Amino acid sequence: MKKPGEVFEDASVYDPGIEAIVPRYDELHDAILNSPPNDRNDPVNVLELGAGTGELTTKLLTRFPKSTVFAVDHSEQMLDEAERKLETFGDRATLDCGAFPDDYPAAEDEYDLVVSSLAVHHLDVTQKQTLFDAIYESLTPGGWFINGDVIRFDAPHLETLSGEMIENWVRSKGWQEEDFMDEWQASDDYDDPSTLTDQLVWLRETGFESVTSIWQYYNFAVYGGKKPE
Ligand SMILES: C[S@@+](CC[C@H](N)C(=O)[O-])C[C@H]1O[C@@H](n2cnc3c(N)ncnc32)[C@H](O)[C@@H]1O
């Protein structure tokens, strides 16, 4: 049985598959990596939540050549893919198997940056709020949390519009959505996205400042905030 967020039965098809069903996947990652204030040559200590096959991890380690990343995920098969991909970065990348918000983040004042991509929307409201509190604790003063994720609209016609946009995207890749999902053994039965506004409010309530949305394409958004200095 699949774990929340694995999307495909077989993790080895995740990389080509996710680009076919998540519009502007690379642009979303770019927005995450462009958002923190850190300079390219800063020795940034990063926690990544839901690293999956290590796509964002790879881009992050490349973008910040002196960074180190502690990348966590609850899926062993996704982490196996990530391990192969990240080998080239040696001890700059550490992978760990476990589930947030129960297992992570455990540290206090440790990370300069916490990032996540397409993972937090698998948590329910209480878990998201618990996670935001734990992320806040784990950041060093001045550190940022940036999340690129699926969001929900509080308006049915915008939810319909987002669904149609995704169907069109999949079609532009040469598939009918249903055929794609069947043939690639894909589904995500565990989605529980929250509205962008709610998540920004929860971040503010947690204590984050400079809370903001940075990028949005229909029901995909990049947002975050800073722990005060
Ligand atoms: C859709 S994938 C995204 C992977 C990667 N971040 C990317 O941008 O392609 C979501 C990942 O989050 C992981 N995940 C979802 N919920 C999780 C949780 N509560 N704890 C740990 N990992 C989780 C899944 O196993 C999966 O690898």
Short mmCIF file of C-alpha atoms and ligand atoms in Angstrom, two decimals:
data_model
loop_
_atom_site.label_atom_id
_atom_site.label_comp_id
_atom_site.label_asym_id
_atom_site.label_seq_id
_atom_site.Cartn_x
_atom_site.Cartn_y
_atom_site.Cartn_z
CA MET A 1 0.00 0.00 0.00
CA LYS A 2 1.23 3.44 -0.92
CA LYS A 3 2.28 5.96 1.71
CA PRO A 4 0.84 9.50 1.55
CA GLY A 5 2.69 11.49 -1.11
CA GLU A 6 4.39 8.64 -2.93
CA VAL A 7 1.98 9.32 -5.84
CA PHE A 8 3.22 6.35 -7.95
CA GLU A 9 3.28 2.66 -7.01
CA ASP A 10 6.83 2.52 -8.33
CA ALA A 11 9.14 5.31 -7.12
CA SER A 12 11.46 4.86 -10.10
CA VAL A 13 8.88 6.54 -12.37
CA TYR A 14 8.38 9.51 -10.01
CA ASP A 15 10.75 11.96 -11.72
CA PRO A 16 9.33 11.86 -15.26
CA GLY A 17 5.81 11.23 -13.93
CA ILE A 18 5.55 14.17 -11.53
CA GLU A 19 6.51 16.66 -14.24
CA ALA A 20 3.61 15.39 -16.32
CA ILE A 21 1.02 15.96 -13.62
CA VAL A 22 2.36 18.96 -11.67
CA PRO A 23 2.30 22.04 -13.90
CA ARG A 24 5.46 24.15 -13.72
CA TYR A 25 7.15 21.73 -11.30
CA ASP A 26 10.62 23.18 -11.96
CA GLU A 27 9.36 26.75 -11.66
CA LEU A 28 7.89 25.91 -8.25
CA HIS A 29 11.28 24.54 -7.15
CA ASP A 30 13.03 27.64 -8.53
CA ALA A 31 10.70 29.88 -6.53
CA ILE A 32 11.56 27.95 -3.35
CA LEU A 33 15.29 28.24 -4.00
CA ASN A 34 15.14 31.92 -5.02
CA SER A 35 13.27 32.95 -1.87
CA PRO A 36 15.71 32.66 1.06
CA PRO A 37 18.01 35.65 1.69
CA ASN A 38 21.11 33.44 1.83
CA ASP A 39 24.05 34.13 -0.47
CA ARG A 40 25.25 31.47 -2.83
CA ASN A 41 28.41 30.87 -0.82
CA ASP A 42 26.85 30.81 2.66
CA PRO A 43 27.30 27.51 4.54
CA VAL A 44 23.53 27.12 4.89
CA ASN A 45 22.32 24.30 7.14
CA VAL A 46 19.03 23.10 5.66
CA LEU A 47 16.23 20.77 6.75
CA GLU A 48 14.10 19.43 3.90
CA LEU A 49 10.74 17.88 4.75
CA GLY A 50 9.42 15.25 2.31
CA ALA A 51 12.49 15.08 0.09
CA GLY A 52 11.08 12.22 -2.01
CA THR A 53 13.48 11.24 -4.78
CA GLY A 54 15.75 14.19 -3.98
CA GLU A 55 14.86 16.49 -6.90
CA LEU A 56 14.70 19.70 -4.84
CA THR A 57 17.60 18.45 -2.67
CA THR A 58 19.84 18.15 -5.72
CA LYS A 59 18.95 21.61 -6.95
CA LEU A 60 19.48 23.08 -3.48
CA LEU A 61 22.92 21.50 -3.00
CA THR A 62 23.90 22.77 -6.44
CA ARG A 63 22.53 26.28 -5.91
CA PHE A 64 24.25 26.61 -2.50
CA PRO A 65 27.58 24.79 -2.94
CA LYS A 66 28.56 25.12 0.73
CA SER A 67 25.20 24.01 2.13
CA THR A 68 24.37 20.80 3.97
CA VAL A 69 20.91 19.23 3.87
CA PHE A 70 19.19 16.91 6.32
CA ALA A 71 16.48 15.44 4.10
CA VAL A 72 13.64 13.44 5.63
CA ASP A 73 10.85 11.34 4.17
CA HIS A 74 8.65 8.47 5.40
CA SER A 75 8.97 6.50 2.15
CA GLU A 76 11.86 4.06 1.92
CA GLN A 77 11.41 3.56 -1.82
CA MET A 78 11.54 7.32 -2.48
CA LEU A 79 14.64 7.60 -0.28
CA ASP A 80 16.32 4.75 -2.20
CA GLU A 81 15.95 6.83 -5.38
CA ALA A 82 17.24 9.93 -3.56
CA GLU A 83 20.24 8.06 -2.17
CA ARG A 84 21.45 7.11 -5.65
CA LYS A 85 20.97 10.66 -6.94
CA LEU A 86 22.62 12.37 -3.97
CA GLU A 87 25.67 10.12 -3.72
CA THR A 88 27.70 12.63 -5.69
CA PHE A 89 27.26 15.24 -2.90
CA GLY A 90 28.94 13.00 -0.28
CA ASP A 91 28.35 13.99 3.34
CA ARG A 92 26.64 17.27 2.39
CA ALA A 93 23.38 15.32 2.19
CA THR A 94 22.00 13.16 4.99
CA LEU A 95 18.83 11.15 4.41
CA ASP A 96 16.58 9.97 7.20
CA CYS A 97 13.41 7.90 7.17
CA GLY A 98 10.54 9.04 9.37
CA ALA A 99 7.32 11.01 9.47
CA PHE A 100 6.68 14.64 10.30
CA PRO A 101 5.34 16.24 12.41
CA ASP A 102 5.93 13.37 14.90
CA ASP A 103 9.60 12.69 14.19
CA TYR A 104 10.72 16.05 12.73
CA PRO A 105 11.94 18.61 13.25
CA ALA A 106 13.39 17.53 16.59
CA ALA A 107 16.20 20.05 16.94
CA GLU A 108 16.06 23.57 18.39
CA ASP A 109 17.72 26.60 16.79
CA GLU A 110 19.60 24.35 14.38
CA TYR A 111 18.62 25.12 10.80
CA ASP A 112 19.22 28.29 8.78
CA LEU A 113 16.55 27.22 6.34
CA VAL A 114 13.65 24.74 6.28
CA VAL A 115 12.17 23.88 2.89
CA SER A 116 9.51 21.54 1.60
CA SER A 117 7.94 20.81 -1.75
CA LEU A 118 4.60 19.11 -2.42
CA ALA A 119 4.55 17.30 0.93
CA VAL A 120 2.89 19.36 3.69
CA HIS A 121 -0.55 19.22 2.00
CA HIS A 122 -0.73 15.56 3.02
CA LEU A 123 -1.12 16.61 6.67
CA ASP A 124 -4.42 17.58 8.26
CA VAL A 125 -4.98 21.04 9.77
CA THR A 126 -3.80 20.14 13.29
CA GLN A 127 -0.71 18.38 11.96
CA LYS A 128 0.15 21.37 9.77
CA GLN A 129 -0.10 23.73 12.74
CA THR A 130 1.98 21.37 14.90
CA LEU A 131 4.55 21.20 12.12
CA PHE A 132 4.75 24.99 11.74
CA ASP A 133 5.41 25.28 15.51
CA ALA A 134 8.17 22.67 15.34
CA ILE A 135 9.75 24.30 12.28
CA TYR A 136 9.78 27.64 14.09
CA GLU A 137 11.58 26.07 17.06
CA SER A 138 14.12 24.36 14.83
CA LEU A 139 15.16 27.52 12.96
CA THR A 140 18.00 29.78 14.01
CA PRO A 141 16.90 33.41 14.58
CA GLY A 142 16.65 35.03 11.14
CA GLY A 143 16.12 31.64 9.45
CA TRP A 144 13.39 31.11 6.85
CA PHE A 145 10.78 28.45 6.21
CA ILE A 146 9.75 28.14 2.55
CA ASN A 147 7.06 25.72 1.38
CA GLY A 148 6.01 25.04 -2.22
CA ASP A 149 2.77 23.12 -2.15
CA VAL A 150 -0.74 22.32 -3.30
CA ILE A 151 -3.28 24.73 -1.86
CA ARG A 152 -7.08 24.71 -1.77
CA PHE A 153 -9.34 27.52 -2.93
CA ASP A 154 -12.23 28.58 -0.76
CA ALA A 155 -14.36 28.96 -3.92
CA PRO A 156 -15.73 25.94 -5.82
CA HIS A 157 -15.37 27.53 -9.26
CA LEU A 158 -11.66 28.13 -8.65
CA GLU A 159 -11.22 24.51 -7.58
CA THR A 160 -12.90 23.48 -10.84
CA LEU A 161 -10.66 25.86 -12.77
CA SER A 162 -7.54 24.34 -11.16
CA GLY A 163 -8.73 20.83 -12.04
CA GLU A 164 -9.25 21.87 -15.65
CA MET A 165 -5.83 23.51 -15.76
CA ILE A 166 -4.20 20.26 -14.60
CA GLU A 167 -6.19 18.22 -17.15
CA ASN A 168 -4.97 20.58 -19.89
CA TRP A 169 -1.40 20.28 -18.65
CA VAL A 170 -1.52 16.48 -18.71
CA ARG A 171 -3.08 16.64 -22.19
CA SER A 172 -0.25 18.91 -23.36
CA LYS A 173 2.11 16.10 -22.35
CA GLY A 174 0.22 13.73 -24.67
CA TRP A 175 -2.05 12.03 -22.12
CA GLN A 176 -5.67 11.96 -21.05
CA GLU A 177 -5.54 12.36 -17.26
CA GLU A 178 -7.37 9.10 -16.53
CA ASP A 179 -5.18 7.09 -18.90
CA PHE A 180 -2.08 8.61 -17.34
CA MET A 181 -3.21 7.79 -13.80
CA ASP A 182 -4.07 4.19 -14.79
CA GLU A 183 -0.98 3.48 -16.81
CA TRP A 184 1.46 5.09 -14.37
CA GLN A 185 -0.34 3.58 -11.38
CA ALA A 186 -0.65 7.03 -9.89
CA SER A 187 -3.05 8.53 -7.36
CA ASP A 188 -2.95 10.64 -4.29
CA ASP A 189 -5.77 9.65 -2.02
CA TYR A 190 -4.24 11.39 0.95
CA ASP A 191 -4.36 15.03 -0.18
CA ASP A 192 -5.67 17.49 2.41
CA PRO A 193 -4.65 20.92 1.11
CA SER A 194 -5.47 24.04 3.12
CA THR A 195 -6.09 27.51 1.76
CA LEU A 196 -3.09 29.76 1.31
CA THR A 197 -4.66 32.38 3.57
CA ASP A 198 -5.12 29.92 6.45
CA GLN A 199 -1.52 28.78 6.19
CA LEU A 200 -0.19 32.35 6.17
CA VAL A 201 -2.30 33.11 9.25
CA TRP A 202 -1.01 29.99 11.05
CA LEU A 203 2.57 31.04 10.31
CA ARG A 204 1.88 34.50 11.75
CA GLU A 205 0.25 32.94 14.82
CA THR A 206 3.30 30.72 15.29
CA GLY A 207 5.52 33.79 15.49
CA PHE A 208 6.94 34.00 11.96
CA GLU A 209 7.42 37.48 10.51
CA SER A 210 7.65 38.71 6.90
CA VAL A 211 5.02 36.03 6.19
CA THR A 212 4.19 36.08 2.50
CA SER A 213 3.17 34.26 -0.62
CA ILE A 214 5.98 34.40 -3.20
CA TRP A 215 4.69 32.50 -6.25
CA GLN A 216 1.38 31.02 -7.32
CA TYR A 217 0.04 29.14 -10.32
CA TYR A 218 -3.61 28.22 -9.78
CA ASN A 219 -3.62 25.75 -6.85
CA PHE A 220 0.16 25.59 -6.44
CA ALA A 221 1.89 28.16 -4.26
CA VAL A 222 5.21 28.98 -2.66
CA TYR A 223 4.98 30.80 0.65
CA GLY A 224 6.92 31.23 3.87
CA GLY A 225 8.20 33.41 6.65
CA LYS A 226 11.15 34.29 8.82
CA LYS A 227 11.89 33.57 12.48
CA PRO A 228 12.63 36.95 14.09
CA GLU A 229 16.31 37.79 14.71
C1 LIG B 1 4.83 14.49 -3.98
S1 LIG B 1 6.28 13.99 -3.16
C2 LIG B 1 7.34 15.41 -3.31
C3 LIG B 1 8.79 15.03 -3.34
C4 LIG B 1 9.76 16.18 -3.58
N1 LIG B 1 9.75 17.11 -2.48
C5 LIG B 1 9.48 16.89 -4.88
O1 LIG B 1 9.38 18.12 -4.91
O2 LIG B 1 9.37 16.20 -5.90
C6 LIG B 1 5.82 14.08 -1.46
C7 LIG B 1 6.84 13.39 -0.55
O3 LIG B 1 6.53 13.68 0.80
C8 LIG B 1 6.61 12.48 1.56
N2 LIG B 1 5.71 12.66 2.71
C9 LIG B 1 4.38 12.97 2.68
N3 LIG B 1 3.91 13.09 3.92
C10 LIG B 1 4.96 12.85 4.77
C11 LIG B 1 5.11 12.82 6.19
N4 LIG B 1 4.08 13.07 7.01
N5 LIG B 1 6.32 12.52 6.73
C12 LIG B 1 7.39 12.26 5.90
N6 LIG B 1 7.31 12.28 4.54
C13 LIG B 1 6.10 12.57 4.00
C14 LIG B 1 6.22 11.37 0.60
O4 LIG B 1 6.73 10.12 0.97
C15 LIG B 1 6.84 11.88 -0.71
O5 LIG B 1 8.14 11.40 -0.89
#
